[in-house]
Coordinates of C-alpha atoms and ligand atoms in Angstrom, one line a residue:
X1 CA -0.9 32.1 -32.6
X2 CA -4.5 31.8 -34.2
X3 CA -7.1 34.4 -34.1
X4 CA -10.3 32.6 -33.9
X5 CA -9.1 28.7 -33.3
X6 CA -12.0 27.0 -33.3
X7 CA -12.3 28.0 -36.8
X8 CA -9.3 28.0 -38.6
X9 CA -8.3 24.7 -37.4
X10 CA -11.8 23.1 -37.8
X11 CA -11.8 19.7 -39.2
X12 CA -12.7 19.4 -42.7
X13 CA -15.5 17.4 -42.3
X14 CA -17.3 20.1 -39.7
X15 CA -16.2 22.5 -42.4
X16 CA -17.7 21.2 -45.1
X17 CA -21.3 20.9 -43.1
X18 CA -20.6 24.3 -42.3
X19 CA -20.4 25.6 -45.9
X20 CA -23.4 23.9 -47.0
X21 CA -25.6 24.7 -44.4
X22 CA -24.7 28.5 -45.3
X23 CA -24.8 27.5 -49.6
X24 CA -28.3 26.7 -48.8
X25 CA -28.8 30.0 -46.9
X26 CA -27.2 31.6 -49.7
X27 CA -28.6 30.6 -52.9
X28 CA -31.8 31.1 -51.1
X29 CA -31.3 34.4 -50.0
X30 CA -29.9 35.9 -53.7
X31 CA -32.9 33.9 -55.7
X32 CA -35.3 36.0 -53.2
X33 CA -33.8 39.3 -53.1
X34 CA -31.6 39.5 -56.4
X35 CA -33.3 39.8 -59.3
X36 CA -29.9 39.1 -62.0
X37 CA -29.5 36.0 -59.8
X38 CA -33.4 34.8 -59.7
X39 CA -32.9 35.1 -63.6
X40 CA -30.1 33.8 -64.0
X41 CA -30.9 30.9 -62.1
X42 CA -34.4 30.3 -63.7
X43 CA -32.5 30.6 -67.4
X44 CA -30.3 28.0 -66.2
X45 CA -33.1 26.1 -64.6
X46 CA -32.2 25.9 -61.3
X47 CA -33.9 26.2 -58.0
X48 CA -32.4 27.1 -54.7
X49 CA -33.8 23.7 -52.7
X50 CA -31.2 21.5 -55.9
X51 CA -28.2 22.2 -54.3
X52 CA -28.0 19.4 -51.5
X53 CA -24.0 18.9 -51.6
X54 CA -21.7 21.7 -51.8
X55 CA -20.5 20.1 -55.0
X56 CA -24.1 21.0 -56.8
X57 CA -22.3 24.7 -56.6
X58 CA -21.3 23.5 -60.3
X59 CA -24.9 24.0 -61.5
X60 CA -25.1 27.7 -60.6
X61 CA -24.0 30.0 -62.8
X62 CA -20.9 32.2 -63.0
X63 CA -21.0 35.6 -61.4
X64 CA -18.1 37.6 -63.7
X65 CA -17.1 41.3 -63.5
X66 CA -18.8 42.7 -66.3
X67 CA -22.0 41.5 -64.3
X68 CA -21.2 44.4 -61.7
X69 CA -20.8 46.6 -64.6
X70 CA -23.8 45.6 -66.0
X71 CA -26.1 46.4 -62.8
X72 CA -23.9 49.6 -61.8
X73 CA -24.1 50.9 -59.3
X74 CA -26.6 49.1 -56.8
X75 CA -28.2 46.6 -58.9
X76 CA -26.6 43.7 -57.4
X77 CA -27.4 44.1 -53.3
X78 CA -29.7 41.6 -52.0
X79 CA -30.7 44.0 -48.7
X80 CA -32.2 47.6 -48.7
X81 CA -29.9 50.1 -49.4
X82 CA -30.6 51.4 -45.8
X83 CA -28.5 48.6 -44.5
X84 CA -25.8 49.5 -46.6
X85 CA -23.4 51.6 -43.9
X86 CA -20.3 50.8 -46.5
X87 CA -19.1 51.5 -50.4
X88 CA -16.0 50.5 -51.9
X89 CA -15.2 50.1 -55.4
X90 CA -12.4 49.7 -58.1
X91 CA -11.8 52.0 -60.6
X92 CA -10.6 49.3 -63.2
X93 CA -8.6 50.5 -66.3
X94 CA -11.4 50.4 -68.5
X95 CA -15.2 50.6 -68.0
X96 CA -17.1 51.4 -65.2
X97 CA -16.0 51.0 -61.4
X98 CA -17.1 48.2 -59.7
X99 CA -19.0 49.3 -56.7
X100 CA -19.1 46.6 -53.7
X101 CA -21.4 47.4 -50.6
X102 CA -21.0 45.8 -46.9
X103 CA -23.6 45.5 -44.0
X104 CA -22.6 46.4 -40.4
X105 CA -21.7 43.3 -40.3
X106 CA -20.5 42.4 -43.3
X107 CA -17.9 45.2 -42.1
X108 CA -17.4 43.3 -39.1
X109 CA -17.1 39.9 -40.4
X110 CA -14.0 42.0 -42.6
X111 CA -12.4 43.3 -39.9
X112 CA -12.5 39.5 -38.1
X113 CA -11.1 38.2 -41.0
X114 CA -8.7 40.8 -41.3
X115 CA -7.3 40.8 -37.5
X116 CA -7.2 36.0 -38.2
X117 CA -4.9 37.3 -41.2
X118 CA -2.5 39.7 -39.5
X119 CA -2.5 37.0 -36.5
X120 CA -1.5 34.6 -39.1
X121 CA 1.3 36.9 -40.2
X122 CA 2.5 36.9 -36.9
X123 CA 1.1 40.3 -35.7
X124 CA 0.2 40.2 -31.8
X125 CA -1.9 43.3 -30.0
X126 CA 1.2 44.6 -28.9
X127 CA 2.5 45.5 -32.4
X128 CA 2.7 48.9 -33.9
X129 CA 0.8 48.6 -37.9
X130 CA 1.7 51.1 -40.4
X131 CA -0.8 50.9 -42.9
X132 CA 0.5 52.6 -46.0
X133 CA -2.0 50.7 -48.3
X134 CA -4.5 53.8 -50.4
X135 CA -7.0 55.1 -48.0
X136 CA -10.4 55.6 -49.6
X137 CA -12.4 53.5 -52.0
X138 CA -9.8 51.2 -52.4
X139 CA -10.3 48.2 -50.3
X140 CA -6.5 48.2 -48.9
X141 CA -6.1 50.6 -46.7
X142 CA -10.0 50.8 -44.0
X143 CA -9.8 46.8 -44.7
X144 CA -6.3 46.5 -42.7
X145 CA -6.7 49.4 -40.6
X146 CA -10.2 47.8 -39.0
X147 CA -8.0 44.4 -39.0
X148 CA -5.6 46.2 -37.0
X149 CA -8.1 47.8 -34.6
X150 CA -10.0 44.7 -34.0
X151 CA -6.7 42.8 -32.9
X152 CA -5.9 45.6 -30.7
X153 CA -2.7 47.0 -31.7
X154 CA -1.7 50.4 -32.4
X155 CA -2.9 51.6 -35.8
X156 CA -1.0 54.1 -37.9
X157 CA -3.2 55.5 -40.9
X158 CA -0.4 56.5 -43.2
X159 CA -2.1 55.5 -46.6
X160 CA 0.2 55.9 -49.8
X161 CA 1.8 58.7 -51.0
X162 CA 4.8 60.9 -49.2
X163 CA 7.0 58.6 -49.2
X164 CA 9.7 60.4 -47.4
X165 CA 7.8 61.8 -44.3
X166 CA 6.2 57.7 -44.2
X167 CA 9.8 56.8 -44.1
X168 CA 10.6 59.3 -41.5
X169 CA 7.2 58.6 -39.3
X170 CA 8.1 54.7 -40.1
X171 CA 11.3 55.2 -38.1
X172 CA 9.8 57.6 -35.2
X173 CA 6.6 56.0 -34.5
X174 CA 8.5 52.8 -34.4
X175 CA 6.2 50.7 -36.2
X176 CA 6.7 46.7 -36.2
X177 CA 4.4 45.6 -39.0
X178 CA 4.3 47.4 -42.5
X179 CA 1.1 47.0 -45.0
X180 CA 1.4 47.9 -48.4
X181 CA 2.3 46.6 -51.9
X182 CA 5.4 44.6 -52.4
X183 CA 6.6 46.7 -54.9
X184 CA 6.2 49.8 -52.6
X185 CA 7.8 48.4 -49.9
X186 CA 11.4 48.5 -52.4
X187 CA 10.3 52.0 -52.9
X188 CA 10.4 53.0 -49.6
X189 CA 13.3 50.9 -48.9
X190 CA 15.0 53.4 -51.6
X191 CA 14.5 56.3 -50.1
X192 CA 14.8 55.4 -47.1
X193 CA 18.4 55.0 -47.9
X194 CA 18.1 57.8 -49.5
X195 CA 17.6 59.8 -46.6
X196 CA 20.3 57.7 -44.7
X197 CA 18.0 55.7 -43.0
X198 CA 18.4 51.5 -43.4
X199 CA 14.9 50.1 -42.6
X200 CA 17.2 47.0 -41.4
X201 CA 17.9 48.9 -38.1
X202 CA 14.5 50.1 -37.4
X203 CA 12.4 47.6 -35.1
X204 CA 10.0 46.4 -38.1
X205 CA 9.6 42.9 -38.1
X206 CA 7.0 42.2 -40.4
X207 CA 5.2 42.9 -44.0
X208 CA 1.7 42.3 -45.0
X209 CA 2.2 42.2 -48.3
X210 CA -0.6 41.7 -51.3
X211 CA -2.6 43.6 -53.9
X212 CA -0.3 42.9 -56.9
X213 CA 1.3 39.4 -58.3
X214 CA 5.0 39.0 -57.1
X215 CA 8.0 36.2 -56.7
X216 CA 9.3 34.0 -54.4
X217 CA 12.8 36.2 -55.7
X218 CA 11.0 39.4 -55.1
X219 CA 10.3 38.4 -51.5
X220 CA 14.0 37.1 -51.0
X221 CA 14.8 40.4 -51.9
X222 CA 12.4 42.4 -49.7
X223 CA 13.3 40.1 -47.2
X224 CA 17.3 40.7 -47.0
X225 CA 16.6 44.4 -48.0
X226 CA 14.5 45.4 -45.1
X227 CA 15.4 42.8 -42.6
X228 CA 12.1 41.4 -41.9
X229 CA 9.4 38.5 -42.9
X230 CA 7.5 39.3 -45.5
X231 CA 4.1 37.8 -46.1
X232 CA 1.8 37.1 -49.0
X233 CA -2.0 38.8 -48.8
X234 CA -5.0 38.0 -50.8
X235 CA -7.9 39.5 -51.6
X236 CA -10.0 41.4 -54.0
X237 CA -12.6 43.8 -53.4
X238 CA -15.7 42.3 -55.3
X239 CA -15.6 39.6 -52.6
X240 CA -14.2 42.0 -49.6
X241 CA -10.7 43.2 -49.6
X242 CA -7.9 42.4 -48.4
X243 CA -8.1 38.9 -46.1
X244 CA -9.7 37.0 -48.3
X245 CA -6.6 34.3 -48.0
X246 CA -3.1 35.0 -45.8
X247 CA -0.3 33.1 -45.5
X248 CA 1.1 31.9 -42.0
X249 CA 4.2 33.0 -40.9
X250 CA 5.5 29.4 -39.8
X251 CA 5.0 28.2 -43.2
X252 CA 5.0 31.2 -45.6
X253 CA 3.8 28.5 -48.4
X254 CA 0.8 29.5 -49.9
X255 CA -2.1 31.7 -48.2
X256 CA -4.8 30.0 -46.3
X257 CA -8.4 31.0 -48.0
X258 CA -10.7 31.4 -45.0
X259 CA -13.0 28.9 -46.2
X260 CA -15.5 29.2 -43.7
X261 CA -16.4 32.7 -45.0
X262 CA -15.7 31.8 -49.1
X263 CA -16.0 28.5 -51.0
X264 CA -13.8 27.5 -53.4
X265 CA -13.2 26.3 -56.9
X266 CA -10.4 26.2 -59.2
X267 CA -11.6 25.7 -62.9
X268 CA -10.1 25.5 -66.5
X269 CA -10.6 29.0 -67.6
X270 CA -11.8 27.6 -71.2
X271 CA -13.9 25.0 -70.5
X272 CA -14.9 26.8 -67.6
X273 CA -15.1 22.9 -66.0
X274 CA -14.2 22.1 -62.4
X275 CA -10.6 21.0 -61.7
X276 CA -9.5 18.3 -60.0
X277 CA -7.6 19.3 -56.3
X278 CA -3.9 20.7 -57.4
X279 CA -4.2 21.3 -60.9
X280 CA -3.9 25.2 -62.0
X281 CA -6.5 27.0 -63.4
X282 CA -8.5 30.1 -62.4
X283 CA -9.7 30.5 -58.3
X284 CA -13.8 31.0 -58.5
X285 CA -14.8 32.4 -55.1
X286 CA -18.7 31.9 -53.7
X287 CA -19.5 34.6 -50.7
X288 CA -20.8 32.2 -47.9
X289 CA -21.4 35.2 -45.4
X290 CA -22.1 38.4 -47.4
X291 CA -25.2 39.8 -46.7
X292 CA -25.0 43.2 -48.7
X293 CA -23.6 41.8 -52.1
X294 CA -23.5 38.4 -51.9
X295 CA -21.5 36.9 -55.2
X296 CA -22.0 33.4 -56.7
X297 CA -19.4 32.1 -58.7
X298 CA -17.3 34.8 -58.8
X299 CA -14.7 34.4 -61.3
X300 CA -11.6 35.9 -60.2
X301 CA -9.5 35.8 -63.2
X302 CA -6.6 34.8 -60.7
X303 CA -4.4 31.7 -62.0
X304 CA -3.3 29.6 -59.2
X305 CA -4.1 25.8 -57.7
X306 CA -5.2 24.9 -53.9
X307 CA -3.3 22.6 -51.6
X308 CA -4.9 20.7 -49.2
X309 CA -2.3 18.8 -47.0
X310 CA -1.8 19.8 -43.7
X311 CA 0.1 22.9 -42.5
X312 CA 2.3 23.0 -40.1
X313 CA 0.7 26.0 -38.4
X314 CA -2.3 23.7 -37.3
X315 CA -5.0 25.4 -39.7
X316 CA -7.0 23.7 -41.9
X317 CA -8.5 25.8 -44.5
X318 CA -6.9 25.5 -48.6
X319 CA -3.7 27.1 -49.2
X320 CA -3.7 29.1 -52.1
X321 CA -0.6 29.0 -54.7
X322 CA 1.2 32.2 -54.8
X323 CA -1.1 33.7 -57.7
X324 CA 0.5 33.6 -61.2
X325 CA -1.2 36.4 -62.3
X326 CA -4.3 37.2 -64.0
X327 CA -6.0 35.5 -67.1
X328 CA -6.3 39.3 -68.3
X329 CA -2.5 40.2 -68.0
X330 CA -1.4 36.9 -69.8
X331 CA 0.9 38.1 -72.5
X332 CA 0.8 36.2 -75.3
X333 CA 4.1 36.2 -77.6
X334 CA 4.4 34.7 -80.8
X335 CA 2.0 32.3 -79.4
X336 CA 3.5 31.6 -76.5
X337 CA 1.7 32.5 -72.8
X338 CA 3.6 34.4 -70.5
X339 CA 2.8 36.0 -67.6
X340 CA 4.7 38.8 -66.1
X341 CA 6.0 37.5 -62.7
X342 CA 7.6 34.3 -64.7
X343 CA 9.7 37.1 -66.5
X344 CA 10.4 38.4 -62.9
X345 CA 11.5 35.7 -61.2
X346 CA 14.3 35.4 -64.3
X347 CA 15.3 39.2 -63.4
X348 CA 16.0 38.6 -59.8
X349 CA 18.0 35.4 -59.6
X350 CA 20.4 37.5 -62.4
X351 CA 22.9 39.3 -60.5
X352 CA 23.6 43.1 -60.9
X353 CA 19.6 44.2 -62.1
X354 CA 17.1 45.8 -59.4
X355 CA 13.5 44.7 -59.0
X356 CA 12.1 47.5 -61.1
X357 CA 10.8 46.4 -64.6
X358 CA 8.5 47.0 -67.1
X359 CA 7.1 44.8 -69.9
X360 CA 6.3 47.2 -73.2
X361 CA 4.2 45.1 -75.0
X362 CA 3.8 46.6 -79.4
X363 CA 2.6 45.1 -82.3
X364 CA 4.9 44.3 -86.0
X365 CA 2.3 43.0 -88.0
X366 CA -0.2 40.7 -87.0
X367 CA 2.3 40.0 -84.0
X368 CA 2.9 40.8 -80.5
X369 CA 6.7 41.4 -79.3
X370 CA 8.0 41.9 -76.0
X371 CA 10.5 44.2 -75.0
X372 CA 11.5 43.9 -70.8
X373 CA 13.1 47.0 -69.7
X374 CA 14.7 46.7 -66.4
X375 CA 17.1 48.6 -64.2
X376 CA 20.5 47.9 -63.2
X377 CA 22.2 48.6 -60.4
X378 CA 24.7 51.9 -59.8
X379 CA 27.6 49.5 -60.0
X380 CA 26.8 47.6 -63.4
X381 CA 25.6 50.9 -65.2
X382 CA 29.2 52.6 -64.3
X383 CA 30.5 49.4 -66.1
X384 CA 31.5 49.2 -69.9
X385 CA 29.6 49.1 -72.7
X386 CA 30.5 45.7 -73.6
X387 CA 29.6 44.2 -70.3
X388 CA 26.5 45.6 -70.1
X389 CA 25.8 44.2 -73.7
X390 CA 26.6 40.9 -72.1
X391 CA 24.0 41.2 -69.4
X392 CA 21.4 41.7 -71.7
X393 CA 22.7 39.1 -73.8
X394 CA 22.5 36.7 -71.1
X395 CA 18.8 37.3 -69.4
X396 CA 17.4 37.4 -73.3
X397 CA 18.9 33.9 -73.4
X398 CA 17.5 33.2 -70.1
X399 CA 14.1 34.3 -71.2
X400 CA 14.0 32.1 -74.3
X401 CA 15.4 29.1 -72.5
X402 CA 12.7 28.9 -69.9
X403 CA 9.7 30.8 -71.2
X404 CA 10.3 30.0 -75.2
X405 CA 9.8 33.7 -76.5
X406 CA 12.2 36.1 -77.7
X407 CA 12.0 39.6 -75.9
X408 CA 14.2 42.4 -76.8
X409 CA 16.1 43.3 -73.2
X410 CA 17.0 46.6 -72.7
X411 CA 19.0 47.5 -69.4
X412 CA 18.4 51.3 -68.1
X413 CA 19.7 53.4 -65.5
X414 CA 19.0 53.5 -61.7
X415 CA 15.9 55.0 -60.8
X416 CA 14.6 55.9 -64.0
X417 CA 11.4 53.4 -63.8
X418 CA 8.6 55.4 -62.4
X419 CA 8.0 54.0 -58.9
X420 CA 4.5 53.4 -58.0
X421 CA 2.8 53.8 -54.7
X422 CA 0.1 51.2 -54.6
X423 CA 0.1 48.8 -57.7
X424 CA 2.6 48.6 -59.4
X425 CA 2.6 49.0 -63.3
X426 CA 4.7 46.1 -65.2
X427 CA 2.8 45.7 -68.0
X428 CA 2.6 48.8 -71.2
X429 CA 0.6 48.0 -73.6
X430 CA 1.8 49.8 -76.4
X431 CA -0.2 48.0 -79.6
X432 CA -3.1 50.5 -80.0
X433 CA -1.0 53.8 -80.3
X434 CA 1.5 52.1 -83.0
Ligands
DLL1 O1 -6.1 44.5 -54.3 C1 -7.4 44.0 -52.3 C2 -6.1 43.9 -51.5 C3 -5.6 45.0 -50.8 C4 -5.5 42.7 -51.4 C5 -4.5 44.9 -50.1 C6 -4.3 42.5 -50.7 C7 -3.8 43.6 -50.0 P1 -8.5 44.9 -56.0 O2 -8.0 46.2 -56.2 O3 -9.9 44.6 -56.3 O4 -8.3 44.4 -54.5 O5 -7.6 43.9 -56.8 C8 -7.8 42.5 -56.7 O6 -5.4 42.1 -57.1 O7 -7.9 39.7 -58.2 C9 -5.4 39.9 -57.9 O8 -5.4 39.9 -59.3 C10 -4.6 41.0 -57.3 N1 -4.0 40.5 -56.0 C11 -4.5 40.9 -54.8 N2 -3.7 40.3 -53.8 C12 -2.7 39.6 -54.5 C13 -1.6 38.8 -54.1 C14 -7.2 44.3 -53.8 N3 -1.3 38.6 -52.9 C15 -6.7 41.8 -57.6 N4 -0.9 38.2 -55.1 C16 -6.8 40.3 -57.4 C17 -1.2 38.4 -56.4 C18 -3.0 39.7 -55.9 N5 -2.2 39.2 -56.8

């Protein structure tokens, strides 16, 4: 099934006259009403009426995060603040948040998008969506419950957080399609067992599942776990939320980036040049449709490629390589790059550890070491000492085999990783407090 089929599955020639007739819009609308971008174009020289392809969108400039900082809270809206019926923004670990505004119909276009991408997922009107992504001003939770609602089905407003009576209201409200973070899904999943319940036999069919990086092995495990499909959801909220790419249930390879809403480039996060189609670099989203905070450029720190052959679900917008993670969380090691869900996908395919990990990251000297703590299972941590040493033995091995850097593995006991309710945290950065 496809939501709106006469777009999703538009040729890419119509698409492509589609996207620049709304560039042109566009760049016209932020030089006139956006003062940072009428700047920032005129100190890079450019006027609205030079773009005439959609591959002139190289000569505008970058729009990065630090920008929102920068003109905090409202300085980057390109209509009066009386047209402004919607405020999210991300608190960010360090700094100031980054506030994003929507239009009516900004928030409409959102909840379109929203209702394609649960369609995509394999969500019909007659489905039952618990949405147990944070309610508030994070983008996760009003972006899929207005997705939900504009499909039609029945929406459940569970948010995060008590996670036994969601487990509990999971099984009696009979829901069919979960939203929330991977990583909480295996939470619940827990203590659902916990409380003798095995989300296997309830009637869900279906997770939307998005807002942190994660593994083809971490969805084979959610996948036999909970007895359902589980699908990969994109977004971010400086260019709307959740929806901004899904993928397709029939293919579950890669998540189509609705590019009649966003246009897309992958770049080399160095040279900050274009990449050819395929290569691997860092996804820099335009807003095509935004009318409250339009973003040129936006440079989403997300490492991952595009692939454009045809899908076998008919539609023909991008797919988007399952993201690596992000430029920022790149862990460099002895001069090696790493990212975190590379160290995952090791952890699952080894037999007797759980999905639940954490990276400690210090300092000895000028140098940064790694030290991957991860749970075992109730059977292996019973076990003897001696076998236990082996495991570790064997993923540190792994580790330097097929990433090159030596981490220090350290096995702990069931349950003793603090489970997270939205995002999960892999990554603790210990080098400023040694
Ligand atoms: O996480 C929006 C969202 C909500 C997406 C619910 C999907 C589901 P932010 O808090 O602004 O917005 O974080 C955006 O999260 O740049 C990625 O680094 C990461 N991210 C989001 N989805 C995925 C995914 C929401 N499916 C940042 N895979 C993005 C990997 C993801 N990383």
């Amino acid at each position: 099934m496809i939501f709106d089929d006469d777009m999703e599955t538009l040729p890419r020639e119509e698409l492509e006259v589609l996207q620049l007739r709304r560039l042109k819009g566009l760049v016209d609308r932020v030089y006139a009403n956006v003062p940072f971008y009428r700047k920032s174009f005129d100190d890079a020289g450019i006027r609205p009426s030079d773009i005439q392809s959609l591959a002139d969108v190289r000569y505008l400039p970058f729009t990065e995060k630090q920008d929102l900082r920068n003109h905090y809270p409202y300085g980057l809206f390109a209509v009066p603040k009386d047209n402004v019926v919607r405020i999210h923004a991300s608190s960010g670990t360090t700094g100031k948040a980054t506030v994003v505004g929507y239009t009516k119909r900004d928030v409409e276009n959102w909840a379109t998008l929203m209702a394609r991408s649960l369609v995509a997922a394999g969500a019909t009107k007659r489905d039952i969506i618990h949405v147990a992504y944070g309610y508030g001003l994070f983008t996760g939770g009003l972006g899929a419950h207005y997705g939900a609602e504009r499909l039609g089905a029945t929406t459940i407003p569970m948010s995060g957080g008590s996670t036994k009576r969601q487990v509990i209201l999971l099984r009696d409200f009979g829901a069919t399609v979960i939203c929330c973070t991977p990583s909480y899904s295996l939470f619940l999943y827990e203590t659902a067992l916990e409380s003798g319940i095995d989300i296997k036999e309830l009637p869900l069919r279906i997770g939307v599942f998005g807002a942190e990086p994660w593994t083809e092995e971490m969805r084979r495990d959610i996948e036999t776990k909970l007895g359902i499909k589980a699908i990969d959801i994109y977004g971010l909220s400086e260019i709307m939320g959740p929806g901004v790419g899904i993928e397709c249930i029939e293919a579950q390879a890669g998540a189509h980036l609705q590019e009649d809403h966003f246009l897309l480039e992958i770049i080399d996060p160095v040279t900050k040049e274009p990449l050819p189609p395929g290569e691997t670099g860092e996804l820099v989203i335009t807003t095509l449709c935004k009318e409250a905070q339009p973003l040129i450029r936006y440079r989403t720190r997300d490492i991952t490629s595009l692939n454009f052959t045809p899908c076998r679900c008919g539609r023909t917008f991008a797919r988007m390589h399952r993201v690596m993670g992000r430029s920022d969380d790149m862990l460099i090691i002895r001069g090696v790059n790493v990212f975190p869900s590379q160290i995952e996908s090791i952890l699952l395919e080894t037999q007797g550890l759980t999905p639940h990990y954490q990276l400690l990251v210090k300092r000895e000297g000028n140098l940064d070491t790694l030290e991957v703590q991860v749970e075992v299972d109730e059977k292996i941590f019973s076990d003897e000492i001696k076998n236990l040493q082996r495991l570790g033995g064997k993923i540190q091995k792994h580790i330097k085999e097929f990433l090159g850097v030596t981490a220090a593995v350290k096995l702990v006991e069931p349950r003793s990783i603090q489970r997270s309710e939205g995002k999960a945290k892999r990554i603790v950065d210990m080098r400023n407090s040694s």
